[in-house]
Amino acid sequence: MYKLIFVAALVWWHTAVAAQSVFNKLYTNDTSQIFFTAARQLNETTYLAFGSSGNSKYGYIGFWLLNQAGNITNFHLLNTSFEGHSLSGRGQLLQLSDSVFIATFDAKNSNPNYAYDVMVIKFDISGNILLKKTYEKIGLQLVYEIIPTNDKGFLIVGGTQLVNEISYMYALKIDSIGGFVWENTYSLSNYGNSAAMSVVPAVGGDGYILAGYGYHKDKDYQAYLVKINHNGEKLEYKDFGGSEANGAGLLTVYQNLYFLIYGVHKAKQYYPVISLIDTAFNLVG
């Protein structure tokens, strides 16, 4: 039975034309599952796809180099299964220089309960491993974003959940060599799940802004922004979206405003919403 993986690459042109599809390919492997969790365009002719592969007996992580037509030109094995872990799940890739990358992802551990740990691996374009760490925690950790911090460390965000409990937004701070600095969870309500999908440095440099989703007892699921300080302490938060079910995704900074993309559910249809939000978490325009 063939296991399938689908990769679509888009180049976004800042012109009056719509986004142009560069390639859209289907990859197959007849022995194991393959997951591309993140990708970066290295130059005009080369893409790097980071991911994992494995079956019931073993797993590994690595990266694939693709040409401009989407054909695989090379593969670099980074590591076989971390002890007790199955390497598949969500992940994100951050390019630190022309030749150095750091990736974070969640992987199922050997706990008989539903449990995933946070993993980080730093590597160069030749496949040399510069750093690898596993951050174990009871329960389920989901990883969605990693960003660099001013102290040359990294901030990782996602969600965390214990068995038979609701999930919470989660942040993990590590230093430049992968050492643990702090972690924290953020409860938005006692009525439903929440998770952070994206994070940016706060305008003004006094912390970070997490974007994600959470449950509001009067409004169903909402898009949320949460501000934390450099020690991971929650300072303020606000929901967006109204009475419809919503989910926050992408967050960036635009002219000292927060540019937030989230979804709205109306009449059994989902629609994207793009909002500009000021530093006091008020909608602009």
mmCIF file of C-alpha atoms in Angstrom:
data_model
loop_
_atom_site.group_PDB
_atom_site.id
_atom_site.type_symbol
_atom_site.label_atom_id
_atom_site.label_comp_id
_atom_site.label_asym_id
_atom_site.label_seq_id
_atom_site.Cartn_x
_atom_site.Cartn_y
_atom_site.Cartn_z
ATOM 1 C CA MET A 1 0.000 0.000 0.000
ATOM 2 C CA TYR A 2 1.495 3.315 -1.017
ATOM 3 C CA LYS A 3 1.649 6.085 1.526
ATOM 4 C CA LEU A 4 1.103 9.497 0.007
ATOM 5 C CA ILE A 5 2.429 12.944 0.684
ATOM 6 C CA PHE A 6 1.258 16.121 -0.972
ATOM 7 C CA VAL A 7 3.349 19.258 -1.304
ATOM 8 C CA ALA A 8 2.214 22.549 -2.792
ATOM 9 C CA ALA A 9 4.578 25.488 -3.165
ATOM 10 C CA LEU A 10 3.435 29.046 -3.820
ATOM 11 C CA VAL A 11 5.374 32.174 -4.610
ATOM 12 C CA TRP A 12 3.543 35.331 -3.582
ATOM 13 C CA TRP A 13 4.159 38.302 -5.859
ATOM 14 C CA HIS A 14 3.575 41.775 -4.408
ATOM 15 C CA THR A 15 1.913 43.022 -7.561
ATOM 16 C CA ALA A 16 -1.630 43.373 -8.826
ATOM 17 C CA VAL A 17 -1.704 39.728 -9.941
ATOM 18 C CA ALA A 18 -2.826 36.800 -7.808
ATOM 19 C CA ALA A 19 -0.422 34.300 -6.262
ATOM 20 C CA GLN A 20 1.216 32.061 -8.827
ATOM 21 C CA SER A 21 1.560 28.319 -8.260
ATOM 22 C CA VAL A 22 5.160 27.230 -8.853
ATOM 23 C CA PHE A 23 4.560 23.491 -8.578
ATOM 24 C CA ASN A 24 2.008 21.124 -7.149
ATOM 25 C CA LYS A 25 3.286 17.578 -6.729
ATOM 26 C CA LEU A 26 2.373 14.272 -5.161
ATOM 27 C CA TYR A 27 5.167 12.160 -3.645
ATOM 28 C CA THR A 28 4.867 8.453 -2.847
ATOM 29 C CA ASN A 29 6.767 5.966 -0.726
ATOM 30 C CA ASP A 30 5.755 2.311 -0.605
ATOM 31 C CA THR A 31 7.401 1.448 2.730
ATOM 32 C CA SER A 32 6.581 4.213 5.196
ATOM 33 C CA GLN A 33 4.656 7.381 5.866
ATOM 34 C CA ILE A 34 6.286 10.696 4.972
ATOM 35 C CA PHE A 35 5.400 14.068 6.478
ATOM 36 C CA PHE A 36 6.707 17.385 5.185
ATOM 37 C CA THR A 37 6.033 19.707 8.106
ATOM 38 C CA ALA A 38 7.684 22.886 6.776
ATOM 39 C CA ALA A 39 9.521 24.225 3.738
ATOM 40 C CA ARG A 40 11.672 27.189 2.668
ATOM 41 C CA GLN A 41 12.729 28.558 -0.702
ATOM 42 C CA LEU A 42 16.541 28.780 -0.644
ATOM 43 C CA ASN A 43 17.041 30.483 -3.996
ATOM 44 C CA GLU A 44 15.417 30.737 -7.414
ATOM 45 C CA THR A 45 15.982 27.061 -8.185
ATOM 46 C CA THR A 46 16.048 25.226 -4.835
ATOM 47 C CA TYR A 47 13.577 24.472 -2.044
ATOM 48 C CA LEU A 48 14.190 22.746 1.280
ATOM 49 C CA ALA A 49 11.417 20.574 2.746
ATOM 50 C CA PHE A 50 11.845 19.445 6.361
ATOM 51 C CA GLY A 51 9.934 16.473 7.683
ATOM 52 C CA SER A 52 9.834 12.967 9.041
ATOM 53 C CA SER A 53 9.162 9.471 7.869
ATOM 54 C CA GLY A 54 8.660 6.110 9.488
ATOM 55 C CA ASN A 55 6.591 3.012 9.978
ATOM 56 C CA SER A 56 5.555 0.837 12.928
ATOM 57 C CA LYS A 57 9.178 -0.156 13.691
ATOM 58 C CA TYR A 58 11.252 3.006 13.287
ATOM 59 C CA GLY A 59 11.221 6.647 12.277
ATOM 60 C CA TYR A 60 13.597 9.336 11.173
ATOM 61 C CA ILE A 61 13.754 13.051 10.494
ATOM 62 C CA GLY A 62 15.550 14.796 7.687
ATOM 63 C CA PHE A 63 15.232 17.267 4.874
ATOM 64 C CA TRP A 64 14.711 16.980 1.158
ATOM 65 C CA LEU A 65 16.089 19.370 -1.471
ATOM 66 C CA LEU A 66 13.734 20.050 -4.379
ATOM 67 C CA ASN A 67 14.471 21.754 -7.687
ATOM 68 C CA GLN A 68 12.296 24.414 -9.294
ATOM 69 C CA ALA A 69 10.095 21.713 -10.837
ATOM 70 C CA GLY A 70 9.518 20.104 -7.435
ATOM 71 C CA ASN A 71 11.674 17.054 -8.135
ATOM 72 C CA ILE A 72 13.721 15.646 -5.231
ATOM 73 C CA THR A 73 17.442 16.157 -5.871
ATOM 74 C CA ASN A 74 18.876 15.151 -2.496
ATOM 75 C CA PHE A 75 17.964 13.873 0.950
ATOM 76 C CA HIS A 76 19.822 14.363 4.247
ATOM 77 C CA LEU A 77 19.068 12.094 7.206
ATOM 78 C CA LEU A 78 19.282 14.082 10.439
ATOM 79 C CA ASN A 79 18.365 11.497 13.044
ATOM 80 C CA THR A 80 16.610 8.185 13.496
ATOM 81 C CA SER A 81 13.917 7.917 16.141
ATOM 82 C CA PHE A 82 14.719 9.666 19.379
ATOM 83 C CA GLU A 83 14.557 7.034 22.081
ATOM 84 C CA GLY A 84 10.948 6.166 22.817
ATOM 85 C CA HIS A 85 9.562 8.602 20.249
ATOM 86 C CA SER A 86 7.635 8.241 17.006
ATOM 87 C CA LEU A 87 8.678 11.091 14.720
ATOM 88 C CA SER A 88 5.519 12.452 13.159
ATOM 89 C CA GLY A 89 3.422 15.475 13.895
ATOM 90 C CA ARG A 90 3.267 19.231 13.455
ATOM 91 C CA GLY A 91 6.351 21.366 13.080
ATOM 92 C CA GLN A 92 7.941 24.604 11.948
ATOM 93 C CA LEU A 93 11.241 25.533 10.334
ATOM 94 C CA LEU A 94 13.227 28.722 10.911
ATOM 95 C CA GLN A 95 16.082 29.756 8.630
ATOM 96 C CA LEU A 96 18.892 31.356 10.666
ATOM 97 C CA SER A 97 21.313 32.071 7.811
ATOM 98 C CA ASP A 98 21.955 31.011 4.214
ATOM 99 C CA SER A 99 23.033 27.569 5.403
ATOM 100 C CA VAL A 100 21.740 27.057 8.977
ATOM 101 C CA PHE A 101 18.227 26.118 10.093
ATOM 102 C CA ILE A 102 16.403 25.250 13.301
ATOM 103 C CA ALA A 103 13.255 23.149 13.396
ATOM 104 C CA THR A 104 10.777 22.394 16.154
ATOM 105 C CA PHE A 105 8.161 19.673 16.041
ATOM 106 C CA ASP A 106 6.069 17.434 18.262
ATOM 107 C CA ALA A 107 6.572 13.687 18.375
ATOM 108 C CA LYS A 108 4.706 10.905 20.130
ATOM 109 C CA ASN A 109 6.607 9.406 23.042
ATOM 110 C CA SER A 110 6.427 5.894 24.502
ATOM 111 C CA ASN A 111 3.863 6.788 27.162
ATOM 112 C CA PRO A 112 0.813 4.530 26.734
ATOM 113 C CA ASN A 113 -1.421 7.586 27.032
ATOM 114 C CA TYR A 114 -1.837 10.173 24.291
ATOM 115 C CA ALA A 115 1.474 12.013 24.798
ATOM 116 C CA TYR A 116 3.684 14.149 22.566
ATOM 117 C CA ASP A 117 6.905 15.994 23.442
ATOM 118 C CA VAL A 118 8.524 19.098 21.976
ATOM 119 C CA MET A 119 11.678 18.479 19.950
ATOM 120 C CA VAL A 120 14.223 20.924 18.517
ATOM 121 C CA ILE A 121 16.976 20.225 16.018
ATOM 122 C CA LYS A 122 19.461 22.690 14.497
ATOM 123 C CA PHE A 123 21.309 21.717 11.327
ATOM 124 C CA ASP A 124 23.168 23.065 8.310
ATOM 125 C CA ILE A 125 22.562 22.607 4.601
ATOM 126 C CA SER A 126 25.106 19.782 4.486
ATOM 127 C CA GLY A 127 23.112 17.778 7.019
ATOM 128 C CA ASN A 128 25.401 18.351 10.000
ATOM 129 C CA ILE A 129 23.521 18.399 13.319
ATOM 130 C CA LEU A 130 24.447 21.419 15.417
ATOM 131 C CA LEU A 131 21.932 20.925 18.243
ATOM 132 C CA LYS A 132 19.186 18.487 19.207
ATOM 133 C CA LYS A 133 16.988 18.564 22.295
ATOM 134 C CA THR A 134 13.817 16.936 23.591
ATOM 135 C CA TYR A 135 11.604 18.736 26.132
ATOM 136 C CA GLU A 136 9.438 16.186 27.896
ATOM 137 C CA LYS A 137 6.251 17.110 29.685
ATOM 138 C CA ILE A 138 3.297 15.090 30.947
ATOM 139 C CA GLY A 139 0.474 14.989 28.431
ATOM 140 C CA LEU A 140 0.164 16.301 24.898
ATOM 141 C CA GLN A 141 2.296 19.123 23.445
ATOM 142 C CA LEU A 142 1.478 20.524 20.002
ATOM 143 C CA VAL A 143 4.028 22.770 18.269
ATOM 144 C CA TYR A 144 2.998 25.431 15.761
ATOM 145 C CA GLU A 145 5.625 28.208 15.695
ATOM 146 C CA ILE A 146 9.202 29.112 16.623
ATOM 147 C CA ILE A 147 10.750 32.603 16.519
ATOM 148 C CA PRO A 148 14.156 34.002 17.517
ATOM 149 C CA THR A 149 14.419 36.210 20.618
ATOM 150 C CA ASN A 150 16.663 39.205 21.287
ATOM 151 C CA ASP A 151 18.865 37.212 23.673
ATOM 152 C CA LYS A 152 19.735 34.811 20.804
ATOM 153 C CA GLY A 153 17.360 32.187 22.162
ATOM 154 C CA PHE A 154 14.044 30.962 20.779
ATOM 155 C CA LEU A 155 10.368 31.031 21.720
ATOM 156 C CA ILE A 156 8.180 28.060 20.795
ATOM 157 C CA VAL A 157 4.386 28.196 21.008
ATOM 158 C CA GLY A 158 1.529 25.750 20.589
ATOM 159 C CA GLY A 159 -0.865 23.907 22.868
ATOM 160 C CA THR A 160 -0.712 21.497 25.786
ATOM 161 C CA GLN A 161 -3.275 19.098 27.195
ATOM 162 C CA LEU A 162 -3.510 16.489 29.923
ATOM 163 C CA VAL A 163 -5.601 13.350 29.434
ATOM 164 C CA ASN A 164 -9.339 14.070 29.776
ATOM 165 C CA GLU A 165 -8.753 17.799 30.316
ATOM 166 C CA ILE A 166 -9.098 20.851 28.082
ATOM 167 C CA SER A 167 -6.072 22.180 26.220
ATOM 168 C CA TYR A 168 -4.298 25.481 26.888
ATOM 169 C CA MET A 169 -2.051 27.851 25.000
ATOM 170 C CA TYR A 170 1.570 26.906 25.615
ATOM 171 C CA ALA A 171 4.910 28.733 25.338
ATOM 172 C CA LEU A 172 8.431 27.354 25.809
ATOM 173 C CA LYS A 173 11.520 29.588 26.000
ATOM 174 C CA ILE A 174 14.967 28.107 25.329
ATOM 175 C CA ASP A 175 18.414 29.698 25.098
ATOM 176 C CA SER A 176 20.848 29.723 22.168
ATOM 177 C CA ILE A 177 22.159 26.225 22.941
ATOM 178 C CA GLY A 178 18.766 24.691 23.625
ATOM 179 C CA GLY A 179 18.802 25.067 27.398
ATOM 180 C CA PHE A 180 15.429 25.303 29.126
ATOM 181 C CA VAL A 181 14.609 28.847 30.327
ATOM 182 C CA TRP A 182 10.888 28.778 31.139
ATOM 183 C CA GLU A 183 7.539 27.421 30.040
ATOM 184 C CA ASN A 184 4.003 28.518 30.746
ATOM 185 C CA THR A 185 0.398 27.730 29.901
ATOM 186 C CA TYR A 186 -2.378 30.264 29.341
ATOM 187 C CA SER A 187 -5.965 29.578 30.297
ATOM 188 C CA LEU A 188 -8.534 31.627 28.363
ATOM 189 C CA SER A 189 -11.610 29.996 29.858
ATOM 190 C CA ASN A 190 -12.712 26.880 31.726
ATOM 191 C CA TYR A 191 -15.135 25.843 28.994
ATOM 192 C CA GLY A 192 -13.108 24.654 26.007
ATOM 193 C CA ASN A 193 -9.802 24.082 24.287
ATOM 194 C CA SER A 194 -7.250 26.708 23.266
ATOM 195 C CA ALA A 195 -3.878 26.764 21.489
ATOM 196 C CA ALA A 196 -1.413 29.306 20.130
ATOM 197 C CA MET A 197 -0.889 29.082 16.368
ATOM 198 C CA SER A 198 1.497 32.003 15.848
ATOM 199 C CA VAL A 199 3.680 34.466 17.778
ATOM 200 C CA VAL A 200 5.457 37.777 17.093
ATOM 201 C CA PRO A 201 7.515 40.184 19.220
ATOM 202 C CA ALA A 202 5.270 42.824 20.756
ATOM 203 C CA VAL A 203 5.372 46.288 19.205
ATOM 204 C CA GLY A 204 7.592 48.269 21.560
ATOM 205 C CA GLY A 205 9.690 45.237 22.472
ATOM 206 C CA ASP A 206 8.127 44.589 25.887
ATOM 207 C CA GLY A 207 7.168 40.972 25.298
ATOM 208 C CA TYR A 208 5.404 38.782 22.756
ATOM 209 C CA ILE A 209 1.947 38.460 21.199
ATOM 210 C CA LEU A 210 0.461 34.981 20.789
ATOM 211 C CA ALA A 211 -2.349 34.429 18.297
ATOM 212 C CA GLY A 212 -4.588 31.417 18.541
ATOM 213 C CA TYR A 213 -8.023 30.164 19.377
ATOM 214 C CA GLY A 214 -9.970 29.662 22.570
ATOM 215 C CA TYR A 215 -13.486 28.890 23.711
ATOM 216 C CA HIS A 216 -15.752 31.662 24.970
ATOM 217 C CA LYS A 217 -18.865 30.378 26.753
ATOM 218 C CA ASP A 218 -21.069 33.064 25.168
ATOM 219 C CA LYS A 219 -19.503 33.175 21.700
ATOM 220 C CA ASP A 220 -18.268 29.657 20.894
ATOM 221 C CA TYR A 221 -14.658 29.439 19.681
ATOM 222 C CA GLN A 222 -12.931 32.772 19.161
ATOM 223 C CA ALA A 223 -9.735 34.184 17.745
ATOM 224 C CA TYR A 224 -7.528 35.383 20.621
ATOM 225 C CA LEU A 225 -4.500 37.602 21.044
ATOM 226 C CA VAL A 226 -2.511 37.111 24.246
ATOM 227 C CA LYS A 227 0.317 39.392 25.371
ATOM 228 C CA ILE A 228 3.070 37.956 27.576
ATOM 229 C CA ASN A 229 6.226 39.526 28.987
ATOM 230 C CA HIS A 230 9.780 38.258 28.537
ATOM 231 C CA ASN A 231 9.340 35.930 31.532
ATOM 232 C CA GLY A 232 6.275 34.301 29.998
ATOM 233 C CA GLU A 233 3.743 35.937 32.323
ATOM 234 C CA LYS A 234 0.343 36.758 30.807
ATOM 235 C CA LEU A 235 -0.324 40.503 30.738
ATOM 236 C CA GLU A 236 -3.581 40.808 28.796
ATOM 237 C CA TYR A 237 -5.717 39.050 26.224
ATOM 238 C CA LYS A 238 -8.733 39.713 24.030
ATOM 239 C CA ASP A 239 -11.058 37.714 21.795
ATOM 240 C CA PHE A 240 -12.144 38.605 18.270
ATOM 241 C CA GLY A 241 -14.822 37.361 15.927
ATOM 242 C CA GLY A 242 -18.271 37.777 17.485
ATOM 243 C CA SER A 243 -20.799 35.011 17.973
ATOM 244 C CA GLU A 244 -19.535 32.678 15.211
ATOM 245 C CA ALA A 245 -17.015 29.897 15.659
ATOM 246 C CA ASN A 246 -13.547 31.236 14.825
ATOM 247 C CA GLY A 247 -9.973 30.064 14.642
ATOM 248 C CA ALA A 248 -6.882 32.282 14.614
ATOM 249 C CA GLY A 249 -3.895 31.425 12.511
ATOM 250 C CA LEU A 250 -1.356 33.864 11.111
ATOM 251 C CA LEU A 251 -0.050 36.953 12.890
ATOM 252 C CA THR A 252 2.506 39.504 11.733
ATOM 253 C CA VAL A 253 3.389 43.149 12.389
ATOM 254 C CA TYR A 254 2.573 45.838 9.816
ATOM 255 C CA GLN A 255 3.445 49.510 10.450
ATOM 256 C CA ASN A 256 3.289 49.045 14.245
ATOM 257 C CA LEU A 257 -0.060 47.271 13.950
ATOM 258 C CA TYR A 258 -0.864 43.580 14.324
ATOM 259 C CA PHE A 259 -2.039 41.931 11.115
ATOM 260 C CA LEU A 260 -4.222 38.966 12.080
ATOM 261 C CA ILE A 261 -5.806 36.356 9.818
ATOM 262 C CA TYR A 262 -8.482 34.089 11.258
ATOM 263 C CA GLY A 263 -11.581 32.192 10.150
ATOM 264 C CA VAL A 264 -15.295 32.817 10.683
ATOM 265 C CA HIS A 265 -17.997 30.200 10.471
ATOM 266 C CA LYS A 266 -21.329 31.411 9.068
ATOM 267 C CA ALA A 267 -24.223 29.391 7.663
ATOM 268 C CA LYS A 268 -22.158 26.201 7.511
ATOM 269 C CA GLN A 269 -19.415 27.957 5.545
ATOM 270 C CA TYR A 270 -15.947 29.103 6.633
ATOM 271 C CA TYR A 271 -14.579 32.481 5.590
ATOM 272 C CA PRO A 272 -11.197 34.147 6.129
ATOM 273 C CA VAL A 273 -11.048 37.425 8.049
ATOM 274 C CA ILE A 274 -8.131 39.854 7.916
ATOM 275 C CA SER A 275 -7.901 42.447 10.691
ATOM 276 C CA LEU A 276 -5.546 45.252 11.662
ATOM 277 C CA ILE A 277 -5.281 45.587 15.440
ATOM 278 C CA ASP A 278 -3.499 48.270 17.466
ATOM 279 C CA THR A 279 -1.282 47.732 20.500
ATOM 280 C CA ALA A 280 -4.284 48.102 22.827
ATOM 281 C CA PHE A 281 -5.979 45.217 20.978
ATOM 282 C CA ASN A 282 -8.534 47.479 19.288
ATOM 283 C CA LEU A 283 -9.606 46.919 15.699
ATOM 284 C CA VAL A 284 -8.354 49.580 13.287
ATOM 285 C CA GLY A 285 -10.606 50.734 10.473
#
